[in-house]
mmCIF file of C-alpha atoms and ligand atoms in Angstrom:
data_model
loop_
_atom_site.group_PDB
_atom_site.id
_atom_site.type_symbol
_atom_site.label_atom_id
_atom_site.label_comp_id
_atom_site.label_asym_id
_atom_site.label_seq_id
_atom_site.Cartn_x
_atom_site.Cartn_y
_atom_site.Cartn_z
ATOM 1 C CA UNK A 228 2.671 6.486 -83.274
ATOM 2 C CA UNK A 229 1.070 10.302 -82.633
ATOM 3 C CA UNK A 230 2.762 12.811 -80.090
ATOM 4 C CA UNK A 231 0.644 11.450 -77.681
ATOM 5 C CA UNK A 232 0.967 7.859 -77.971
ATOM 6 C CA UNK A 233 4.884 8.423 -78.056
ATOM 7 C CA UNK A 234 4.398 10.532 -74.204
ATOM 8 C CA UNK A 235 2.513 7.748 -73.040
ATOM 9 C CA UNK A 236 4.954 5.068 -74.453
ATOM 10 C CA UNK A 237 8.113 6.448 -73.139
ATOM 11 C CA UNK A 238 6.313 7.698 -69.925
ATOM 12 C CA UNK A 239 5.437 3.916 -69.015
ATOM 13 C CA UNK A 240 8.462 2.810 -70.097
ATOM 14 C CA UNK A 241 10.415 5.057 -67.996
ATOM 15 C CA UNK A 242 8.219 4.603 -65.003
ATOM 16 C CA UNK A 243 8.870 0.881 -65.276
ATOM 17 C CA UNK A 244 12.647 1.196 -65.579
ATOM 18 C CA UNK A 245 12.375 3.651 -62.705
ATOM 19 C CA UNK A 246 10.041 0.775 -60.615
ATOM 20 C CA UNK A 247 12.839 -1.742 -61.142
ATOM 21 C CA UNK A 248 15.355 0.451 -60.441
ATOM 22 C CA UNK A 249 14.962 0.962 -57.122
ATOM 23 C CA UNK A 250 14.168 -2.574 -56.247
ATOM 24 C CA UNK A 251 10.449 -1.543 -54.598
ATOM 25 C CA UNK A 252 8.486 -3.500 -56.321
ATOM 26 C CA UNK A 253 10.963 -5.962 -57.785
ATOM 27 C CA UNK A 254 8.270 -8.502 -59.508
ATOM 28 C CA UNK A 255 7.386 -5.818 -61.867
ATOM 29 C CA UNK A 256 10.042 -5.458 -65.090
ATOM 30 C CA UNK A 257 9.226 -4.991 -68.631
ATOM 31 C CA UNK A 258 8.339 -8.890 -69.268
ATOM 32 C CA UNK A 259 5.840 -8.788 -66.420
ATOM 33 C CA UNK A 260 4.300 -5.395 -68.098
ATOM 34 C CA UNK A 261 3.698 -6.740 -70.994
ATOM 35 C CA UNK A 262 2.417 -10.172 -69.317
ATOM 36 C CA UNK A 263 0.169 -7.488 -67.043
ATOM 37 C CA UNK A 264 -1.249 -5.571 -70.288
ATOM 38 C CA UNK A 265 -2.731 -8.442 -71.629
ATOM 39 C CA UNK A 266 -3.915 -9.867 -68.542
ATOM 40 C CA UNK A 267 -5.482 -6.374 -68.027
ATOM 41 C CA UNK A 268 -9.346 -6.090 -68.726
ATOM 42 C CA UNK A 269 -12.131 -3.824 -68.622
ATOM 43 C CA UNK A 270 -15.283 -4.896 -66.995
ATOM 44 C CA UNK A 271 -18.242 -2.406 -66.331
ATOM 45 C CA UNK A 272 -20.322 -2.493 -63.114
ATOM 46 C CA UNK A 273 -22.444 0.024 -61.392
ATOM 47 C CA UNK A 274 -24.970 0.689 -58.721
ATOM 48 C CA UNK A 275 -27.846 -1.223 -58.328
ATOM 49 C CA UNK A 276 -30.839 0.830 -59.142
ATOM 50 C CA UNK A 277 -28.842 3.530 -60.289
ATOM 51 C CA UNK A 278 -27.340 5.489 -63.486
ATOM 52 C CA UNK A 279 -30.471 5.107 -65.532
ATOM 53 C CA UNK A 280 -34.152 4.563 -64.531
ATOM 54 C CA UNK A 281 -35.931 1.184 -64.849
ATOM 55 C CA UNK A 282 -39.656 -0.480 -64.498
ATOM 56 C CA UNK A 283 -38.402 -3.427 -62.564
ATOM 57 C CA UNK A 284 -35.451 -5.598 -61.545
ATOM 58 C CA UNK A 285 -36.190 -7.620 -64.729
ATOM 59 C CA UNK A 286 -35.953 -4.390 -67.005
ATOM 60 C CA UNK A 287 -33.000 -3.230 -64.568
ATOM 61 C CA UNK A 288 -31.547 -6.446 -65.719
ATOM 62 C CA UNK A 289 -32.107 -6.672 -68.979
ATOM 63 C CA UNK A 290 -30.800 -3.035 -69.420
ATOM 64 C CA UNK A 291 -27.819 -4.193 -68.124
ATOM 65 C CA UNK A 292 -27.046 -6.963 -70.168
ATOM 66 C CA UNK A 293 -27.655 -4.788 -72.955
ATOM 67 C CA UNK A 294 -25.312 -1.835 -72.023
ATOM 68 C CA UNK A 295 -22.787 -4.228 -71.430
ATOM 69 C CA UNK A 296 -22.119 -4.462 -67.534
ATOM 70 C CA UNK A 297 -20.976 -7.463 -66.237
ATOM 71 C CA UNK A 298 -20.891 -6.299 -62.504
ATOM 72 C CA UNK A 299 -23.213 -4.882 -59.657
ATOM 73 C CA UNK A 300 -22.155 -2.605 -56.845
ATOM 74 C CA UNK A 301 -24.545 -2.446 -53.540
ATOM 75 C CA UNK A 302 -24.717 0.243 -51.312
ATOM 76 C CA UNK A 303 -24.264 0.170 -48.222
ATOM 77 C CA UNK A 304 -23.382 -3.122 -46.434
ATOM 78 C CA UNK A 305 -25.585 -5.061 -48.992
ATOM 79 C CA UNK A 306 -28.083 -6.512 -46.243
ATOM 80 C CA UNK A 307 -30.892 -4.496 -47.860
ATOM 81 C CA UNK A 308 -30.238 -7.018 -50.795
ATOM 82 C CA UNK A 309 -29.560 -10.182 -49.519
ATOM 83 C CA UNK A 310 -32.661 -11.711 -51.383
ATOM 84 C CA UNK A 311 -31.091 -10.730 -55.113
ATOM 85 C CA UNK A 312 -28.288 -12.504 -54.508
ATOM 86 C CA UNK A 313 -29.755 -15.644 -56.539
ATOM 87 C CA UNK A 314 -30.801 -13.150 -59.425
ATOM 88 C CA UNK A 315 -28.158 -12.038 -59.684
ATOM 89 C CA UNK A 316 -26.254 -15.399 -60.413
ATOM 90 C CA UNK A 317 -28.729 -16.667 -62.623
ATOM 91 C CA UNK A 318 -28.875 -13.277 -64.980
ATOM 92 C CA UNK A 319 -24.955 -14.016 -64.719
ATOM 93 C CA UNK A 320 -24.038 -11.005 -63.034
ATOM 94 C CA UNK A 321 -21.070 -10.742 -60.603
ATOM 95 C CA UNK A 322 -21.662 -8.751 -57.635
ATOM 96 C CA UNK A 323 -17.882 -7.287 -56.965
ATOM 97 C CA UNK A 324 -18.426 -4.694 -54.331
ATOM 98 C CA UNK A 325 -20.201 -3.201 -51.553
ATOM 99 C CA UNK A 326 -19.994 0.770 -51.420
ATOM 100 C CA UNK A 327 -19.817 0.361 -47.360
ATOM 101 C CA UNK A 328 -18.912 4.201 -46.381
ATOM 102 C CA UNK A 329 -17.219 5.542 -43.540
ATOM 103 C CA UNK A 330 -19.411 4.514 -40.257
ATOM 104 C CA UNK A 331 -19.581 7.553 -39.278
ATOM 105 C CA UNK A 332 -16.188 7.608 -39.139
ATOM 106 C CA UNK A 333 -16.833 5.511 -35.587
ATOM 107 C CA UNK A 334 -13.472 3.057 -36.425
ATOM 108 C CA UNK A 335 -11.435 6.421 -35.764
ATOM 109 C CA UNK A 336 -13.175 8.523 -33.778
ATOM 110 C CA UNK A 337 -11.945 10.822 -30.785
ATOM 111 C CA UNK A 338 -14.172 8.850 -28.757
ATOM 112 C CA UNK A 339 -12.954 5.323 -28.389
ATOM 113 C CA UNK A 340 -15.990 3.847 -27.013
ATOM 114 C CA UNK A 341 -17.763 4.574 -30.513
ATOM 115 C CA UNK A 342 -14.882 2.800 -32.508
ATOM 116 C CA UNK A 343 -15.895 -1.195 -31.496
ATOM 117 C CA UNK A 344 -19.391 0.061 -32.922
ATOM 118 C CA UNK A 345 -17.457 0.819 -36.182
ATOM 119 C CA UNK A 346 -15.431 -2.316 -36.504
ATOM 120 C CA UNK A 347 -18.501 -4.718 -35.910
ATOM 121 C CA UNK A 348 -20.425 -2.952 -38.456
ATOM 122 C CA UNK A 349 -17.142 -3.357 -40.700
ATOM 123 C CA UNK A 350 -17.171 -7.003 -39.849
ATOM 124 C CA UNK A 351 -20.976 -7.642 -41.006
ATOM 125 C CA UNK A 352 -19.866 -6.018 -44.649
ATOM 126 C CA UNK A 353 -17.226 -8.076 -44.826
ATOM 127 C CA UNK A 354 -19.664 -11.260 -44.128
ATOM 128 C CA UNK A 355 -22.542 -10.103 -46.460
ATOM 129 C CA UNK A 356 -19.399 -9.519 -48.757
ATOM 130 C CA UNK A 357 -18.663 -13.272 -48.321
ATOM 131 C CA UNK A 358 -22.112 -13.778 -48.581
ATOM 132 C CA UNK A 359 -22.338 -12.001 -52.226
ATOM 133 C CA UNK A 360 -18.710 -12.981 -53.197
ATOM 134 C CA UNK A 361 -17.877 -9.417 -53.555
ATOM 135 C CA UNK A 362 -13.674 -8.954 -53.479
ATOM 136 C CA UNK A 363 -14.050 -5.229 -52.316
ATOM 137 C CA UNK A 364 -15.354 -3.695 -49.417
ATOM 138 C CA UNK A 365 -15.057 0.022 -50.033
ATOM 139 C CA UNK A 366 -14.339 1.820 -46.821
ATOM 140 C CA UNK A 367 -13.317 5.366 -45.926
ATOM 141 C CA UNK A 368 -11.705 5.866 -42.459
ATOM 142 C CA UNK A 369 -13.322 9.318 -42.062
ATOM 143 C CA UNK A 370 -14.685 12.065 -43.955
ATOM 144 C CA UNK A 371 -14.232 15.658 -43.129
ATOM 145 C CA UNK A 372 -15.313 16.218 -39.677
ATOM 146 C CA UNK A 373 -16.575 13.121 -38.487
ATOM 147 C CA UNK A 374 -13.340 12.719 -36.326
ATOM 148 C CA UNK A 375 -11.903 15.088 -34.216
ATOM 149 C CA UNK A 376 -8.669 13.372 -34.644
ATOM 150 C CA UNK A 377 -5.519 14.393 -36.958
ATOM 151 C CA UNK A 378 -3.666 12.513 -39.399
ATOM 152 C CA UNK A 379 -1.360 10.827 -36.962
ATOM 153 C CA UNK A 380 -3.773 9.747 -34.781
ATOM 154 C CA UNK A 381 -6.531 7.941 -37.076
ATOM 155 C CA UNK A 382 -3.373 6.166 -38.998
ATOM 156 C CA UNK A 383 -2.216 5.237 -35.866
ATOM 157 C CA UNK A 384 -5.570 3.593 -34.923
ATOM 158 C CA UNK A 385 -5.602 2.026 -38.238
ATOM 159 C CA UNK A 386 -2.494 0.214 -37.718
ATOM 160 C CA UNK A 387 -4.007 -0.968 -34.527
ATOM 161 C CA UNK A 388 -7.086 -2.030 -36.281
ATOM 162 C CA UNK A 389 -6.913 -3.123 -39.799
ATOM 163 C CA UNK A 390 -4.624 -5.709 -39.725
ATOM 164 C CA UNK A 391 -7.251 -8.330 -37.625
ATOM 165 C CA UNK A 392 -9.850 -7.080 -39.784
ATOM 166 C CA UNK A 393 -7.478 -7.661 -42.913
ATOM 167 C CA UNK A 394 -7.163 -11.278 -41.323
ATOM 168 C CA UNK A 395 -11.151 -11.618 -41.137
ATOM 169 C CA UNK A 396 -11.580 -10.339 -44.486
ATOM 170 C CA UNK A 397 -8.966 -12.851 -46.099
ATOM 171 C CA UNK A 398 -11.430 -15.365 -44.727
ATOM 172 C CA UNK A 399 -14.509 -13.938 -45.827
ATOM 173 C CA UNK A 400 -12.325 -14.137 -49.521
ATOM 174 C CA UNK A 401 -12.866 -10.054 -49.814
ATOM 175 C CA UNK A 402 -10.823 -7.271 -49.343
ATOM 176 C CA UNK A 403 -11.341 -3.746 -46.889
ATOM 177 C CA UNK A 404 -10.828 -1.665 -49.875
ATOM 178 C CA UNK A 405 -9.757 1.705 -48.947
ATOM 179 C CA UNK A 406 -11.017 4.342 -50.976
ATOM 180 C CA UNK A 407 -9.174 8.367 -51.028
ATOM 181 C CA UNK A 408 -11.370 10.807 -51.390
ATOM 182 C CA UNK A 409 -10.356 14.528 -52.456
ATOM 183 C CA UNK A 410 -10.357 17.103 -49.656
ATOM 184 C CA UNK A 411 -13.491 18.511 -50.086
ATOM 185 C CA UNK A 412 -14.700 15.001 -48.681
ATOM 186 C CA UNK A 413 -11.556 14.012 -46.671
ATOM 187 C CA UNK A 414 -8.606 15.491 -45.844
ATOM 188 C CA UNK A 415 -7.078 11.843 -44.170
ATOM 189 C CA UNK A 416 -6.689 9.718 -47.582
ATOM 190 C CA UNK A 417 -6.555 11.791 -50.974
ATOM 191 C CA UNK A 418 -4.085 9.860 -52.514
ATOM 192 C CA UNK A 419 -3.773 6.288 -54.321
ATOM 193 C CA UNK A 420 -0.222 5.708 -53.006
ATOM 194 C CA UNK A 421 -1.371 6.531 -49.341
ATOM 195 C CA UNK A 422 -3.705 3.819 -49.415
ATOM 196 C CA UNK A 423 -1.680 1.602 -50.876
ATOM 197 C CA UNK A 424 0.957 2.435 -48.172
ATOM 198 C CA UNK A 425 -1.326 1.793 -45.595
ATOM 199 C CA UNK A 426 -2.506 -1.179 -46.967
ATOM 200 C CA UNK A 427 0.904 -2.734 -47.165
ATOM 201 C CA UNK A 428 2.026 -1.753 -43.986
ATOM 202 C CA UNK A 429 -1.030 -3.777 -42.994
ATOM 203 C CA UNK A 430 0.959 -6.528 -44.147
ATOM 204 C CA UNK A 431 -2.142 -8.582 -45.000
ATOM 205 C CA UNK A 432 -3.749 -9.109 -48.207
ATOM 206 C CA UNK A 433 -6.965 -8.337 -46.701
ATOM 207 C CA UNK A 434 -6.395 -4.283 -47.025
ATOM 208 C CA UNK A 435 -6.496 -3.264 -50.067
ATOM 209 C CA UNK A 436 -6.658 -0.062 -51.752
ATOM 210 C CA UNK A 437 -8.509 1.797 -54.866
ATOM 211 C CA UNK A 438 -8.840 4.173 -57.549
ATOM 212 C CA UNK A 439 -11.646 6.810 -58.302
ATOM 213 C CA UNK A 440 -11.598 9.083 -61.096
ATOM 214 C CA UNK A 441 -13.651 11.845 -59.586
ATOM 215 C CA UNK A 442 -11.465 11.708 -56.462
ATOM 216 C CA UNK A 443 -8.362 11.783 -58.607
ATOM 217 C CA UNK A 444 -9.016 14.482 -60.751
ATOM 218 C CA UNK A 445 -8.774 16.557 -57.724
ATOM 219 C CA UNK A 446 -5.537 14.951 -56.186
ATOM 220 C CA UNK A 447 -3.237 12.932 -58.705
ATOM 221 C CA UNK A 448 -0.899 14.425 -60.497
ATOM 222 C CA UNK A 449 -1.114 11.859 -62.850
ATOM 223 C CA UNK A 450 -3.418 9.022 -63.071
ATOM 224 C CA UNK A 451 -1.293 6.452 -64.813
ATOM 225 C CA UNK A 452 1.141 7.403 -61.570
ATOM 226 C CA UNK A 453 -1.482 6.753 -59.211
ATOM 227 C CA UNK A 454 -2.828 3.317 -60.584
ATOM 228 C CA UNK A 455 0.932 2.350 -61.002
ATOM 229 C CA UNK A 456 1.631 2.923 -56.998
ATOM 230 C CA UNK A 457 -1.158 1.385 -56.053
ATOM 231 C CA UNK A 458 -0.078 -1.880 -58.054
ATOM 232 C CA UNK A 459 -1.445 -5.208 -56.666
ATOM 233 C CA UNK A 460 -3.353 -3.635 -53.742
ATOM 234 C CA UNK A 461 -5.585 -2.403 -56.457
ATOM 235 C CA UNK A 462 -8.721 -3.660 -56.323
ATOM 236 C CA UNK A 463 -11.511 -1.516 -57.197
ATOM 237 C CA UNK A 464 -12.301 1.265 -59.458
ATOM 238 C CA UNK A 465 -14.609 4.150 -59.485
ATOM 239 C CA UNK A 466 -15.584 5.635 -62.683
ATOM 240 C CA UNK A 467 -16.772 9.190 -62.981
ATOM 241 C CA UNK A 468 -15.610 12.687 -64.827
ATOM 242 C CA UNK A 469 -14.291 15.690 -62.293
ATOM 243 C CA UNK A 470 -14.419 18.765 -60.407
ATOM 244 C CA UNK A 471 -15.696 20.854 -63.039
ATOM 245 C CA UNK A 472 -19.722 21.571 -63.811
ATOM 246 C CA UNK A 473 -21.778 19.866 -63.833
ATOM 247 C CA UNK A 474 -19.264 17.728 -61.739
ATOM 248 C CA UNK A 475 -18.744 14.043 -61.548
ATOM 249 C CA UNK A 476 -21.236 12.933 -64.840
ATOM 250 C CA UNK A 477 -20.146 10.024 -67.713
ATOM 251 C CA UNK A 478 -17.286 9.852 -68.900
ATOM 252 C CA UNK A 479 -17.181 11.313 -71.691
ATOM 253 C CA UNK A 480 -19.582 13.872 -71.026
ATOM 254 C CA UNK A 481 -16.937 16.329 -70.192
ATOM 255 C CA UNK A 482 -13.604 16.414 -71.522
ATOM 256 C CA UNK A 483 -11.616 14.577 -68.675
ATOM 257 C CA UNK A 484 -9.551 12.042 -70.129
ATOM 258 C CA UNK A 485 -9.817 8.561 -68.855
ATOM 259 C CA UNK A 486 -7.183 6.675 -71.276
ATOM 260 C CA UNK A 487 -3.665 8.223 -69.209
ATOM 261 C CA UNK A 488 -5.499 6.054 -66.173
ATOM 262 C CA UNK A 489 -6.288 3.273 -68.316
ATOM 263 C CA UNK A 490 -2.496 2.830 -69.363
ATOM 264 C CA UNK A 491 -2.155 2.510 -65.538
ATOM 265 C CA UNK A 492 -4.522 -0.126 -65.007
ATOM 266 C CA UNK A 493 -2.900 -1.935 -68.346
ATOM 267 C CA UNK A 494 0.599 -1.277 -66.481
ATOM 268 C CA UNK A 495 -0.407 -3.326 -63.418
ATOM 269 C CA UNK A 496 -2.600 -5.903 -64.776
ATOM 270 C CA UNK A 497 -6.325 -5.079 -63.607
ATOM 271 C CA UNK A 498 -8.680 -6.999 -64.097
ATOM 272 C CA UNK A 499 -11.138 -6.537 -61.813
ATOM 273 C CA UNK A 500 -14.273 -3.889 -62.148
ATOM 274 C CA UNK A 501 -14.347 -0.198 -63.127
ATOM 275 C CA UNK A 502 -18.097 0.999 -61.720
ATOM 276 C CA UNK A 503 -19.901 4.068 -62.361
ATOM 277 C CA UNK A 504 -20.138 5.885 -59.304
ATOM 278 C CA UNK A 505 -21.663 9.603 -61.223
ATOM 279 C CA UNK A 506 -24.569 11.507 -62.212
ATOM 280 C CA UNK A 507 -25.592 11.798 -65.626
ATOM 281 C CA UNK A 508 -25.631 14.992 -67.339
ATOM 282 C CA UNK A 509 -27.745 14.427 -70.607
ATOM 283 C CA UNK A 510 -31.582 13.767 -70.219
ATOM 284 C CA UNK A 511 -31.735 10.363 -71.831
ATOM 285 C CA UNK A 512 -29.499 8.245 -69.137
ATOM 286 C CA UNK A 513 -29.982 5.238 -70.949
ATOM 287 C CA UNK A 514 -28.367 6.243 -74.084
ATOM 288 C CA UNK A 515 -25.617 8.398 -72.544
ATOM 289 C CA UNK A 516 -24.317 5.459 -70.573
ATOM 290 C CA UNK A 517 -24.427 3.728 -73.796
ATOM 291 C CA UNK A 518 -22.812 6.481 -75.057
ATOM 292 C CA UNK A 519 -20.177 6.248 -72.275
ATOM 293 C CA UNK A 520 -19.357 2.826 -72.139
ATOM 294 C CA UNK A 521 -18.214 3.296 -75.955
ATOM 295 C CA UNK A 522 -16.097 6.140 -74.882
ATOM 296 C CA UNK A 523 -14.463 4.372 -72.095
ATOM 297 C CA UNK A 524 -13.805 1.198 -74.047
ATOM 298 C CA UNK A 525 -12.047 4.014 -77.237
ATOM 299 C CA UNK A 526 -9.935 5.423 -73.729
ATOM 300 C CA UNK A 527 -8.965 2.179 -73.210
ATOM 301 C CA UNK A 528 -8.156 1.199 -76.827
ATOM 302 C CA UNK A 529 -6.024 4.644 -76.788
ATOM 303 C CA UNK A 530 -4.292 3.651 -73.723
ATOM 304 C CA UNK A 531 -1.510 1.360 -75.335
ATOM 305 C CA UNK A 532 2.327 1.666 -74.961
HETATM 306 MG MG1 MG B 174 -15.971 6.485 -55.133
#
């Protein structure tokens, strides 16, 4: 075991001790971490039509296969796409999320006759969701300056509002996936924990929460930290480097280290998809996501306790 190895070791160890400690999230001890780390898996997914460029949907496709992905991510609320769907099953791809956005921010606006708008166009992603069997609808409340309202306020709303939706997603067998954002993008929601909060004071399994790299290379302290909060209201993750130029590439194409999250996502036993939401920095795309998938899956390999 290196220096490093030996931080991380005694780091998870401690946070788990810690965890149990303080009775918060009592179904987690060291038996259930080590159950969690082998449950834990890494499964790539990214954009459809994006990362690298492609002649068709059959090259698009075939690419795919080839690089290793396993999942697709549609922007959007996915009804742009609802005639793949039957591609995508037979080329044995998993659609697992729908990158719906913010609305405008209309769910939480100053203007409450803009916010029913927002919640029925909430309620369509979570039906195409259904529709695709996608588990995560990735939503942001508001970003910067598309609500006039503060903090208090648009959690407030929330708490009046998620929980039914919560209700209809557990139906529609997805999840309103709450993604932070760093301040540049959104001051309400930069932190894992605070959407995990939120999500559990939903108290339905219908809000969920997530992790993106880019985002939390701005605003975690620690990325293990932030994946360990978040624990079972995990249930997407956004791949993608950080703040510094040429911002948010590959992993790997910068030196932001992915393997301290990893250990996080080992610690609470996620399985479900890490997608590529980034640019790509080197001029062949197709090789440096190649190139990048190996590097995440030696991060992961590295992230061991
Ligand atoms: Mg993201």
């Amino acid at each position: 075991m290196n220096r490093r190895d030996f931080f991380m070791t005694s780091a998870a160890i401690g946070a788990g001790a810690a965890l149990a400690s303080v009775g918060k999230v009592s179904a987690i001890d060291m038996a259930t971490v080590a159950e969690n780390v082998k449950k834990a898996k890494l499964r790539f997914a990214c954009y459809w039509g994006g990362l690298f460029p492609a002649e068709n949907d059959a090259d698009r496709i075939k690419k795919m296969r080839e690089l290793g992905f396993e999942g697709i991510e549609l922007s959007g609320d996915g009804g742009g796409v609802k005639d793949k769907k039957q591609m995508f099953i037979d080329e044995g791809f998993e659609v697992c999320s729908l990158c719906f956005g913010s609305v405008g921010g209309a769910v939480v606006s100053e203007d409450p006759s803009r916010r029913q708008g927002g919640i029925d166009a909430l309620k369509r992603a979570l039906e195409n969701a259904a529709y695709f069997g996608a588990k995560a609808v990735v939503y942001v409340p508001a970003f910067n300056g598309q609500t006039k309202l503060g903090h208090v306020e648009i959690r407030k709303i929330l708490m009046d509002t998620l929980p039914a939706l919560g209700e209809f997603a557990v139906e529609c067998g997805t999840h309103i996936t709450l993604e932070p954002l760093n301040r540049t993008e959104a001051w309400f929601l930069r932190q894992v924990a605070d959407g995990a909060q939120i999500a559990r004071d939903c108290k339905t399994e219908g809000v969920a929460t997530m992790g993106d790299f880019y985002h939390m290379a701005w605003e975690e302290p620690s990325d293990m930290g932030a994946f360990i909060s978040g624990g079972d209201r995990i249930k997407h993750v956004h791949l993608g480097n950080g703040p510094q130029p040429p911002r948010r590439t590959l992993p790997g194409e910068d030196d932001r280290p992915f393997a301290d999250g990893f250990l996080g996502l080992k610690f609470i036993g996620y399985d479900g998809f890490c997608s590529f939401e980034c640019g790509v920095a080197a001029p062949d795309k197709f090789e440096a996501v190649r190139r990048s998938i190996a590097y995440c899956r030696s991060e992961w390999e590295k992230a061991t306790f």
